Amino acid sequence: MRNLLFAVAALAATGGSAMAETTPQGGWLTLSAPAAKDHIVFDGAIWRCQGEVCRATQVKSLPPLRSCKRLARELGPVTSFGYRGVALSAEQLAACNPVQIAKTPAASEVAAAR
């Protein structure tokens, strides 16, 4: 009986650490237009892009929205984003993308348009 307890304890000790890391460690994003670059290095991770989709196999443990905002500044508007097993909602994606500030026309431009 004692040998059985030792065997179970040994099995639990070796399998416990392997089972603990189940959260995905990578990230992905979809852009509104094809990426201009085939890869980008962001916070030590290499994001490889093909068309509108970019992926990284290993990313740091950072807040997903913060990472999305910084990647959107580099690559352009993001339409979907997943980071270490967390996918951003529509509201979070709206907050992720850079705001396009409209230029106010000068008085001379308004007069010329009339």
PDB file of N, CA, C and O in Angstrom, residues 32-82:
ATOM      1  N   SER A  32      -7.546  45.781 -41.048  1.00  0.00           N
ATOM      2  CA  SER A  32      -8.559  46.184 -42.017  1.00  0.00           C
ATOM      3  C   SER A  32      -8.014  46.208 -43.445  1.00  0.00           C
ATOM      4  O   SER A  32      -8.778  46.195 -44.399  1.00  0.00           O
ATOM      5  N   ALA A  33      -6.696  46.228 -43.597  1.00  0.00           N
ATOM      6  CA  ALA A  33      -6.038  46.214 -44.906  1.00  0.00           C
ATOM      7  C   ALA A  33      -4.769  45.361 -44.782  1.00  0.00           C
ATOM      8  O   ALA A  33      -4.253  45.180 -43.684  1.00  0.00           O
ATOM      9  N   PRO A  34      -4.261  44.832 -45.887  1.00  0.00           N
ATOM     10  CA  PRO A  34      -3.040  44.029 -45.797  1.00  0.00           C
ATOM     11  C   PRO A  34      -1.892  44.805 -45.148  1.00  0.00           C
ATOM     12  O   PRO A  34      -1.745  46.009 -45.353  1.00  0.00           O
ATOM     13  N   ALA A  35      -1.113  44.104 -44.354  1.00  0.00           N
ATOM     14  CA  ALA A  35       0.019  44.714 -43.654  1.00  0.00           C
ATOM     15  C   ALA A  35       1.079  45.155 -44.660  1.00  0.00           C
ATOM     16  O   ALA A  35       1.355  44.453 -45.636  1.00  0.00           O
ATOM     17  N   ALA A  36       1.674  46.304 -44.413  1.00  0.00           N
ATOM     18  CA  ALA A  36       2.730  46.821 -45.277  1.00  0.00           C
ATOM     19  C   ALA A  36       4.052  46.097 -45.004  1.00  0.00           C
ATOM     20  O   ALA A  36       4.929  46.061 -45.852  1.00  0.00           O
ATOM     21  N   LYS A  37       4.194  45.508 -43.804  1.00  0.00           N
ATOM     22  CA  LYS A  37       5.412  44.804 -43.407  1.00  0.00           C
ATOM     23  C   LYS A  37       5.095  43.326 -43.264  1.00  0.00           C
ATOM     24  O   LYS A  37       3.982  42.957 -42.903  1.00  0.00           O
ATOM     25  N   ASP A  38       6.090  42.457 -43.551  1.00  0.00           N
ATOM     26  CA  ASP A  38       5.853  41.027 -43.375  1.00  0.00           C
ATOM     27  C   ASP A  38       6.089  40.568 -41.938  1.00  0.00           C
ATOM     28  O   ASP A  38       5.670  39.483 -41.554  1.00  0.00           O
ATOM     29  N   HIS A  39       6.754  41.411 -41.145  1.00  0.00           N
ATOM     30  CA  HIS A  39       6.925  41.107 -39.722  1.00  0.00           C
ATOM     31  C   HIS A  39       7.230  42.389 -38.948  1.00  0.00           C
ATOM     32  O   HIS A  39       7.645  43.385 -39.523  1.00  0.00           O
ATOM     33  N   ILE A  40       6.984  42.323 -37.651  1.00  0.00           N
ATOM     34  CA  ILE A  40       7.297  43.437 -36.758  1.00  0.00           C
ATOM     35  C   ILE A  40       7.738  42.836 -35.426  1.00  0.00           C
ATOM     36  O   ILE A  40       7.190  41.826 -34.991  1.00  0.00           O
ATOM     37  N   VAL A  41       8.725  43.451 -34.817  1.00  0.00           N
ATOM     38  CA  VAL A  41       9.160  43.024 -33.485  1.00  0.00           C
ATOM     39  C   VAL A  41       8.516  43.971 -32.482  1.00  0.00           C
ATOM     40  O   VAL A  41       8.695  45.182 -32.549  1.00  0.00           O
ATOM     41  N   PHE A  42       7.727  43.405 -31.579  1.00  0.00           N
ATOM     42  CA  PHE A  42       6.979  44.185 -30.608  1.00  0.00           C
ATOM     43  C   PHE A  42       7.170  43.556 -29.230  1.00  0.00           C
ATOM     44  O   PHE A  42       6.825  42.389 -29.021  1.00  0.00           O
ATOM     45  N   ASP A  43       7.729  44.302 -28.289  1.00  0.00           N
ATOM     46  CA  ASP A  43       7.981  43.825 -26.927  1.00  0.00           C
ATOM     47  C   ASP A  43       8.674  42.470 -26.908  1.00  0.00           C
ATOM     48  O   ASP A  43       8.326  41.584 -26.141  1.00  0.00           O
ATOM     49  N   GLY A  44       9.641  42.297 -27.797  1.00  0.00           N
ATOM     50  CA  GLY A  44      10.434  41.070 -27.819  1.00  0.00           C
ATOM     51  C   GLY A  44       9.807  39.919 -28.584  1.00  0.00           C
ATOM     52  O   GLY A  44      10.416  38.870 -28.715  1.00  0.00           O
ATOM     53  N   ALA A  45       8.602  40.086 -29.092  1.00  0.00           N
ATOM     54  CA  ALA A  45       7.926  39.036 -29.861  1.00  0.00           C
ATOM     55  C   ALA A  45       7.958  39.386 -31.346  1.00  0.00           C
ATOM     56  O   ALA A  45       7.837  40.546 -31.712  1.00  0.00           O
ATOM     57  N   ILE A  46       8.111  38.382 -32.170  1.00  0.00           N
ATOM     58  CA  ILE A  46       8.086  38.587 -33.614  1.00  0.00           C
ATOM     59  C   ILE A  46       6.680  38.285 -34.112  1.00  0.00           C
ATOM     60  O   ILE A  46       6.198  37.162 -33.988  1.00  0.00           O
ATOM     61  N   TRP A  47       6.027  39.298 -34.646  1.00  0.00           N
ATOM     62  CA  TRP A  47       4.703  39.158 -35.249  1.00  0.00           C
ATOM     63  C   TRP A  47       4.913  38.999 -36.743  1.00  0.00           C
ATOM     64  O   TRP A  47       5.449  39.885 -37.398  1.00  0.00           O
ATOM     65  N   ARG A  48       4.500  37.885 -37.314  1.00  0.00           N
ATOM     66  CA  ARG A  48       4.626  37.615 -38.747  1.00  0.00           C
ATOM     67  C   ARG A  48       3.268  37.830 -39.410  1.00  0.00           C
ATOM     68  O   ARG A  48       2.257  37.348 -38.923  1.00  0.00           O
ATOM     69  N   CYS A  49       3.287  38.584 -40.511  1.00  0.00           N
ATOM     70  CA  CYS A  49       2.040  38.958 -41.177  1.00  0.00           C
ATOM     71  C   CYS A  49       1.970  38.362 -42.576  1.00  0.00           C
ATOM     72  O   CYS A  49       2.956  38.358 -43.303  1.00  0.00           O
ATOM     73  N   GLN A  50       0.777  37.884 -42.928  1.00  0.00           N
ATOM     74  CA  GLN A  50       0.464  37.444 -44.282  1.00  0.00           C
ATOM     75  C   GLN A  50      -0.886  38.049 -44.628  1.00  0.00           C
ATOM     76  O   GLN A  50      -1.899  37.700 -44.013  1.00  0.00           O
ATOM     77  N   GLY A  51      -0.883  38.983 -45.542  1.00  0.00           N
ATOM     78  CA  GLY A  51      -2.119  39.675 -45.885  1.00  0.00           C
ATOM     79  C   GLY A  51      -2.595  40.507 -44.705  1.00  0.00           C
ATOM     80  O   GLY A  51      -1.849  41.315 -44.162  1.00  0.00           O
ATOM     81  N   GLU A  52      -3.838  40.257 -44.288  1.00  0.00           N
ATOM     82  CA  GLU A  52      -4.421  41.019 -43.172  1.00  0.00           C
ATOM     83  C   GLU A  52      -4.194  40.364 -41.809  1.00  0.00           C
ATOM     84  O   GLU A  52      -4.560  40.923 -40.789  1.00  0.00           O
ATOM     85  N   VAL A  53      -3.627  39.157 -41.770  1.00  0.00           N
ATOM     86  CA  VAL A  53      -3.492  38.406 -40.517  1.00  0.00           C
ATOM     87  C   VAL A  53      -2.042  38.403 -40.042  1.00  0.00           C
ATOM     88  O   VAL A  53      -1.133  38.121 -40.812  1.00  0.00           O
ATOM     89  N   CYS A  54      -1.860  38.716 -38.751  1.00  0.00           N
ATOM     90  CA  CYS A  54      -0.532  38.677 -38.129  1.00  0.00           C
ATOM     91  C   CYS A  54      -0.606  37.773 -36.905  1.00  0.00           C
ATOM     92  O   CYS A  54      -1.601  37.783 -36.180  1.00  0.00           O
ATOM     93  N   ARG A  55       0.467  37.007 -36.678  1.00  0.00           N
ATOM     94  CA  ARG A  55       0.512  36.082 -35.545  1.00  0.00           C
ATOM     95  C   ARG A  55       1.881  36.124 -34.877  1.00  0.00           C
ATOM     96  O   ARG A  55       2.886  36.340 -35.530  1.00  0.00           O
ATOM     97  N   ALA A  56       1.864  35.883 -33.566  1.00  0.00           N
ATOM     98  CA  ALA A  56       3.093  35.721 -32.786  1.00  0.00           C
ATOM     99  C   ALA A  56       2.918  34.460 -31.944  1.00  0.00           C
ATOM    100  O   ALA A  56       1.867  34.271 -31.323  1.00  0.00           O
ATOM    101  N   THR A  57       3.928  33.600 -31.925  1.00  0.00           N
ATOM    102  CA  THR A  57       3.790  32.344 -31.193  1.00  0.00           C
ATOM    103  C   THR A  57       4.014  32.511 -29.695  1.00  0.00           C
ATOM    104  O   THR A  57       3.462  31.768 -28.902  1.00  0.00           O
ATOM    105  N   GLN A  58       4.788  33.483 -29.294  1.00  0.00           N
ATOM    106  CA  GLN A  58       5.104  33.696 -27.878  1.00  0.00           C
ATOM    107  C   GLN A  58       5.105  35.190 -27.597  1.00  0.00           C
ATOM    108  O   GLN A  58       5.866  35.927 -28.202  1.00  0.00           O
ATOM    109  N   VAL A  59       4.224  35.640 -26.697  1.00  0.00           N
ATOM    110  CA  VAL A  59       4.158  37.057 -26.348  1.00  0.00           C
ATOM    111  C   VAL A  59       4.276  37.212 -24.836  1.00  0.00           C
ATOM    112  O   VAL A  59       4.002  36.285 -24.079  1.00  0.00           O
ATOM    113  N   LYS A  60       4.677  38.402 -24.415  1.00  0.00           N
ATOM    114  CA  LYS A  60       4.795  38.685 -22.985  1.00  0.00           C
ATOM    115  C   LYS A  60       3.414  38.821 -22.348  1.00  0.00           C
ATOM    116  O   LYS A  60       2.439  39.117 -23.022  1.00  0.00           O
ATOM    117  N   SER A  61       3.386  38.643 -21.054  1.00  0.00           N
ATOM    118  CA  SER A  61       2.139  38.789 -20.309  1.00  0.00           C
ATOM    119  C   SER A  61       1.892  40.268 -20.052  1.00  0.00           C
ATOM    120  O   SER A  61       2.347  40.839 -19.068  1.00  0.00           O
ATOM    121  N   LEU A  62       1.175  40.900 -20.978  1.00  0.00           N
ATOM    122  CA  LEU A  62       0.831  42.322 -20.886  1.00  0.00           C
ATOM    123  C   LEU A  62      -0.678  42.462 -21.026  1.00  0.00           C
ATOM    124  O   LEU A  62      -1.344  41.565 -21.538  1.00  0.00           O
ATOM    125  N   PRO A  63      -1.240  43.582 -20.613  1.00  0.00           N
ATOM    126  CA  PRO A  63      -2.674  43.784 -20.829  1.00  0.00           C
ATOM    127  C   PRO A  63      -3.003  43.754 -22.329  1.00  0.00           C
ATOM    128  O   PRO A  63      -2.360  44.445 -23.125  1.00  0.00           O
ATOM    129  N   PRO A  64      -3.997  42.944 -22.741  1.00  0.00           N
ATOM    130  CA  PRO A  64      -4.312  42.818 -24.172  1.00  0.00           C
ATOM    131  C   PRO A  64      -4.656  44.139 -24.852  1.00  0.00           C
ATOM    132  O   PRO A  64      -4.194  44.395 -25.961  1.00  0.00           O
ATOM    133  N   LEU A  65      -5.427  45.007 -24.199  1.00  0.00           N
ATOM    134  CA  LEU A  65      -5.818  46.271 -24.831  1.00  0.00           C
ATOM    135  C   LEU A  65      -4.607  47.163 -25.066  1.00  0.00           C
ATOM    136  O   LEU A  65      -4.488  47.794 -26.116  1.00  0.00           O
ATOM    137  N   ARG A  66      -3.691  47.195 -24.114  1.00  0.00           N
ATOM    138  CA  ARG A  66      -2.466  47.998 -24.276  1.00  0.00           C
ATOM    139  C   ARG A  66      -1.660  47.499 -25.474  1.00  0.00           C
ATOM    140  O   ARG A  66      -1.202  48.283 -26.297  1.00  0.00           O
ATOM    141  N   SER A  67      -1.522  46.191 -25.585  1.00  0.00           N
ATOM    142  CA  SER A  67      -0.768  45.616 -26.703  1.00  0.00           C
ATOM    143  C   SER A  67      -1.459  45.900 -28.026  1.00  0.00           C
ATOM    144  O   SER A  67      -0.804  46.229 -29.015  1.00  0.00           O
ATOM    145  N   CYS A  68      -2.788  45.799 -28.047  1.00  0.00           N
ATOM    146  CA  CYS A  68      -3.543  46.073 -29.266  1.00  0.00           C
ATOM    147  C   CYS A  68      -3.327  47.515 -29.727  1.00  0.00           C
ATOM    148  O   CYS A  68      -3.086  47.772 -30.907  1.00  0.00           O
ATOM    149  N   LYS A  69      -3.409  48.459 -28.789  1.00  0.00           N
ATOM    150  CA  LYS A  69      -3.231  49.878 -29.141  1.00  0.00           C
ATOM    151  C   LYS A  69      -1.860  50.130 -29.756  1.00  0.00           C
ATOM    152  O   LYS A  69      -1.738  50.834 -30.762  1.00  0.00           O
ATOM    153  N   ARG A  70      -0.828  49.549 -29.157  1.00  0.00           N
ATOM    154  CA  ARG A  70       0.522  49.789 -29.669  1.00  0.00           C
ATOM    155  C   ARG A  70       0.727  49.128 -31.025  1.00  0.00           C
ATOM    156  O   ARG A  70       1.371  49.699 -31.909  1.00  0.00           O
ATOM    157  N   LEU A  71       0.174  47.932 -31.224  1.00  0.00           N
ATOM    158  CA  LEU A  71       0.295  47.277 -32.524  1.00  0.00           C
ATOM    159  C   LEU A  71      -0.511  48.017 -33.589  1.00  0.00           C
ATOM    160  O   LEU A  71      -0.076  48.130 -34.735  1.00  0.00           O
ATOM    161  N   ALA A  72      -1.680  48.537 -33.226  1.00  0.00           N
ATOM    162  CA  ALA A  72      -2.499  49.290 -34.186  1.00  0.00           C
ATOM    163  C   ALA A  72      -1.782  50.551 -34.650  1.00  0.00           C
ATOM    164  O   ALA A  72      -1.899  50.946 -35.809  1.00  0.00           O
ATOM    165  N   ARG A  73      -1.030  51.181 -33.751  1.00  0.00           N
ATOM    166  CA  ARG A  73      -0.249  52.365 -34.153  1.00  0.00           C
ATOM    167  C   ARG A  73       0.806  52.002 -35.188  1.00  0.00           C
ATOM    168  O   ARG A  73       1.106  52.785 -36.077  1.00  0.00           O
ATOM    169  N   GLU A  74       1.365  50.806 -35.071  1.00  0.00           N
ATOM    170  CA  GLU A  74       2.422  50.371 -35.998  1.00  0.00           C
ATOM    171  C   GLU A  74       1.873  49.807 -37.308  1.00  0.00           C
ATOM    172  O   GLU A  74       2.432  50.042 -38.368  1.00  0.00           O
ATOM    173  N   LEU A  75       0.776  49.031 -37.219  1.00  0.00           N
ATOM    174  CA  LEU A  75       0.308  48.279 -38.379  1.00  0.00           C
ATOM    175  C   LEU A  75      -0.949  48.831 -39.035  1.00  0.00           C
ATOM    176  O   LEU A  75      -1.231  48.508 -40.183  1.00  0.00           O
ATOM    177  N   GLY A  76      -1.739  49.618 -38.308  1.00  0.00           N
ATOM    178  CA  GLY A  76      -2.988  50.139 -38.855  1.00  0.00           C
ATOM    179  C   GLY A  76      -4.186  49.590 -38.099  1.00  0.00           C
ATOM    180  O   GLY A  76      -4.038  48.818 -37.151  1.00  0.00           O
ATOM    181  N   PRO A  77      -5.401  49.982 -38.501  1.00  0.00           N
ATOM    182  CA  PRO A  77      -6.611  49.584 -37.793  1.00  0.00           C
ATOM    183  C   PRO A  77      -6.768  48.064 -37.674  1.00  0.00           C
ATOM    184  O   PRO A  77      -6.586  47.333 -38.644  1.00  0.00           O
ATOM    185  N   VAL A  78      -7.136  47.620 -36.480  1.00  0.00           N
ATOM    186  CA  VAL A  78      -7.289  46.201 -36.160  1.00  0.00           C
ATOM    187  C   VAL A  78      -8.776  45.863 -36.121  1.00  0.00           C
ATOM    188  O   VAL A  78      -9.559  46.566 -35.490  1.00  0.00           O
ATOM    189  N   THR A  79      -9.177  44.779 -36.814  1.00  0.00           N
ATOM    190  CA  THR A  79     -10.582  44.367 -36.828  1.00  0.00           C
ATOM    191  C   THR A  79     -10.870  43.230 -35.852  1.00  0.00           C
ATOM    192  O   THR A  79     -12.021  43.036 -35.463  1.00  0.00           O
ATOM    193  N   SER A  80      -9.851  42.457 -35.465  1.00  0.00           N
ATOM    194  CA  SER A  80     -10.002  41.443 -34.427  1.00  0.00           C
ATOM    195  C   SER A  80      -8.638  41.230 -33.786  1.00  0.00           C
ATOM    196  O   SER A  80      -7.601  41.422 -34.424  1.00  0.00           O
ATOM    197  N   PHE A  81      -8.654  40.850 -32.487  1.00  0.00           N
ATOM    198  CA  PHE A  81      -7.400  40.748 -31.742  1.00  0.00           C
ATOM    199  C   PHE A  81      -7.535  39.712 -30.638  1.00  0.00           C
ATOM    200  O   PHE A  81      -8.493  39.728 -29.875  1.00  0.00           O
ATOM    201  N   GLY A  82      -6.583  38.801 -30.588  1.00  0.00           N
ATOM    202  CA  GLY A  82      -6.511  37.803 -29.526  1.00  0.00           C
ATOM    203  C   GLY A  82      -5.116  37.806 -28.929  1.00  0.00           C
ATOM    204  O   GLY A  82      -4.124  37.904 -29.657  1.00  0.00           O
TER     205      GLY A  82
END
